[in-house]
Coordinates of N, CA and C in Angstrom, one line a residue:
M1 N 0.3 -18.8 -1.9 CA 0.1 -17.7 -1.0 C 1.3 -16.7 -1.2
S2 N 0.9 -15.4 -1.2 CA 1.9 -14.4 -1.4 C 2.5 -14.0 -0.1
H3 N 3.6 -13.2 -0.1 CA 4.2 -12.7 1.1 C 3.4 -11.6 1.8
Y4 N 2.2 -11.3 1.2 CA 1.3 -10.3 1.7 C 0.1 -11.0 2.4
N5 N 0.2 -12.3 2.6 CA -0.8 -13.1 3.2 C -2.1 -13.0 2.5
W6 N -2.0 -13.1 1.2 CA -3.2 -13.0 0.3 C -3.2 -14.2 -0.6
N7 N -4.2 -15.0 -0.5 CA -4.3 -16.2 -1.3 C -4.9 -15.8 -2.7
F8 N -4.1 -16.0 -3.7 CA -4.6 -15.7 -5.1 C -5.3 -16.9 -5.6
D9 N -6.4 -16.7 -6.2 CA -7.1 -17.8 -6.9 C -7.4 -17.3 -8.4
E10 N -8.0 -18.1 -9.2 CA -8.3 -17.7 -10.6 C -9.2 -16.5 -10.6
D11 N -10.2 -16.4 -9.8 CA -11.1 -15.2 -9.8 C -10.3 -13.9 -9.5
T12 N -9.4 -14.0 -8.5 CA -8.6 -12.8 -8.2 C -7.8 -12.4 -9.4
L13 N -7.1 -13.4 -10.1 CA -6.3 -13.1 -11.2 C -7.2 -12.6 -12.4
K14 N -8.4 -13.1 -12.6 CA -9.3 -12.6 -13.6 C -9.6 -11.1 -13.4
T15 N -9.9 -10.8 -12.1 CA -10.2 -9.4 -11.8 C -9.1 -8.5 -12.0
I16 N -7.9 -8.9 -11.7 CA -6.7 -8.0 -11.9 C -6.4 -7.8 -13.4
V17 N -6.5 -8.9 -14.1 CA -6.2 -8.8 -15.6 C -7.3 -8.0 -16.2
N18 N -8.5 -8.1 -15.9 CA -9.6 -7.3 -16.5 C -9.5 -5.9 -16.1
R19 N -9.1 -5.5 -14.9 CA -8.9 -4.1 -14.5 C -7.7 -3.5 -15.4
I20 N -6.7 -4.2 -15.6 CA -5.6 -3.7 -16.4 C -6.1 -3.5 -17.8
I21 N -6.8 -4.5 -18.4 CA -7.3 -4.3 -19.8 C -8.3 -3.2 -19.9
E22 N -9.2 -3.0 -18.9 CA -10.1 -1.9 -18.9 C -9.4 -0.5 -18.9
R23 N -8.4 -0.4 -18.1 CA -7.7 0.9 -18.0 C -6.9 1.1 -19.3
W24 N -6.3 0.1 -19.8 CA -5.5 0.2 -21.1 C -6.4 0.7 -22.2
K25 N -7.6 0.1 -22.3 CA -8.6 0.5 -23.3 C -9.0 1.9 -23.1
E26 N -9.2 2.4 -21.9 CA -9.6 3.7 -21.6 C -8.5 4.7 -22.1
Y27 N -7.3 4.4 -21.8 CA -6.2 5.3 -22.2 C -6.1 5.2 -23.8
E28 N -6.3 4.1 -24.3 CA -6.2 3.9 -25.8 C -7.3 4.8 -26.5
N29 N -8.5 4.7 -25.9 CA -9.6 5.5 -26.5 C -9.4 7.0 -26.3
E30 N -8.9 7.4 -25.2 CA -8.6 8.8 -24.9 C -7.5 9.3 -25.9
S31 N -6.6 8.4 -26.2 CA -5.5 8.8 -27.1 C -6.0 8.9 -28.6
K32 N -7.0 8.2 -28.9 CA -7.6 8.3 -30.3 C -8.2 9.7 -30.5
N33 N -8.6 10.4 -29.4 CA -9.2 11.7 -29.5 C -8.1 12.8 -29.6
G34 N -6.9 12.4 -30.0 CA -5.8 13.4 -30.2 C -5.0 13.7 -28.9
N35 N -5.3 13.0 -27.8 CA -4.6 13.3 -26.6 C -3.4 12.3 -26.5
V36 N -2.4 12.5 -27.3 CA -1.3 11.6 -27.3 C 0.0 12.3 -26.9
S37 N 0.3 12.4 -25.6 CA 1.5 12.9 -25.2 C 2.5 11.8 -25.0
E38 N 3.8 12.2 -24.9 CA 4.8 11.1 -24.6 C 4.5 10.3 -23.4
Y39 N 4.0 11.0 -22.4 CA 3.6 10.3 -21.1 C 2.5 9.3 -21.4
R40 N 1.5 9.7 -22.1 CA 0.3 8.8 -22.4 C 0.8 7.6 -23.2
Q41 N 1.6 7.9 -24.2 CA 2.2 6.8 -25.0 C 3.0 5.8 -24.2
G42 N 3.7 6.4 -23.2 CA 4.5 5.5 -22.3 C 3.5 4.7 -21.5
L43 N 2.4 5.2 -21.0 CA 1.4 4.5 -20.3 C 0.9 3.3 -21.1
L44 N 0.5 3.6 -22.3 CA 0.0 2.6 -23.2 C 1.0 1.5 -23.4
D45 N 2.2 1.9 -23.7 CA 3.3 0.9 -23.9 C 3.4 0.0 -22.6
G46 N 3.4 0.7 -21.4 CA 3.5 -0.1 -20.2 C 2.4 -1.1 -19.9
Y47 N 1.2 -0.6 -20.2 CA 0.0 -1.5 -20.1 C 0.2 -2.7 -21.0
A48 N 0.6 -2.4 -22.3 CA 0.7 -3.5 -23.3 C 1.8 -4.5 -22.8
Q49 N 2.9 -4.0 -22.3 CA 4.0 -4.9 -21.8 C 3.6 -5.7 -20.6
C50 N 2.8 -5.1 -19.7 CA 2.3 -5.8 -18.6 C 1.4 -6.9 -19.0
L51 N 0.5 -6.6 -19.9 CA -0.5 -7.6 -20.4 C 0.2 -8.8 -21.1
E52 N 1.3 -8.4 -21.9 CA 2.0 -9.4 -22.6 C 2.8 -10.3 -21.6
M53 N 3.3 -9.8 -20.5 CA 4.0 -10.5 -19.5 C 3.0 -11.5 -18.8
I54 N 1.9 -11.0 -18.5 CA 0.9 -11.9 -17.8 C 0.4 -13.0 -18.8
E55 N 0.2 -12.6 -20.0 CA -0.2 -13.7 -21.0 C 0.9 -14.7 -21.1
N56 N 2.2 -14.3 -21.2 CA 3.3 -15.3 -21.4 C 3.4 -16.2 -20.1
D57 N 3.2 -15.6 -18.9 CA 3.3 -16.4 -17.7 C 2.1 -17.4 -17.6
L58 N 0.9 -17.0 -18.0 CA -0.2 -17.9 -18.0 C 0.0 -19.0 -19.0
E59 N 0.3 -18.7 -20.2 CA 0.5 -19.7 -21.2 C 1.6 -20.7 -20.9
S60 N 2.7 -20.2 -20.3 CA 3.8 -21.1 -19.9 C 3.4 -22.0 -18.8
R61 N 2.3 -21.7 -18.1 CA 1.8 -22.6 -17.0 C 0.6 -23.4 -17.5
G62 N 0.3 -23.3 -18.8 CA -0.7 -24.2 -19.3 C -2.1 -23.6 -19.3
Y63 N -2.3 -22.3 -18.9 CA -3.6 -21.7 -18.9 C -4.0 -21.1 -20.2
N64 N -5.3 -21.1 -20.5 CA -5.8 -20.5 -21.6 C -6.1 -19.0 -21.3
V65 N -5.3 -18.1 -21.9 CA -5.4 -16.7 -21.6 C -6.8 -16.1 -21.8
D66 N -7.5 -16.6 -22.8 CA -8.9 -16.1 -23.0 C -9.8 -16.3 -21.8
Y67 N -9.5 -17.3 -21.0 CA -10.3 -17.5 -19.8 C -10.2 -16.4 -18.8
F68 N -9.1 -15.6 -18.9 CA -8.9 -14.6 -17.9 C -9.3 -13.2 -18.4
C69 N -9.7 -13.1 -19.7 CA -10.0 -11.8 -20.3 C -11.5 -11.7 -20.5

């Protein structure tokens, strides 16, 4: 249970991870169309770092990351 009185379960985590992946892919696709500002590149890097952190945390706890994507 979090300090926000919200019980996290695997479905909740799946939803959060998938929303991050979807948004990252949207920014990535938009950037392929020549829209690559420093701000947008920073967003892409931030999403990638966030996903990497989640992946490392899940794997260190014995979860299969593919299950959440």
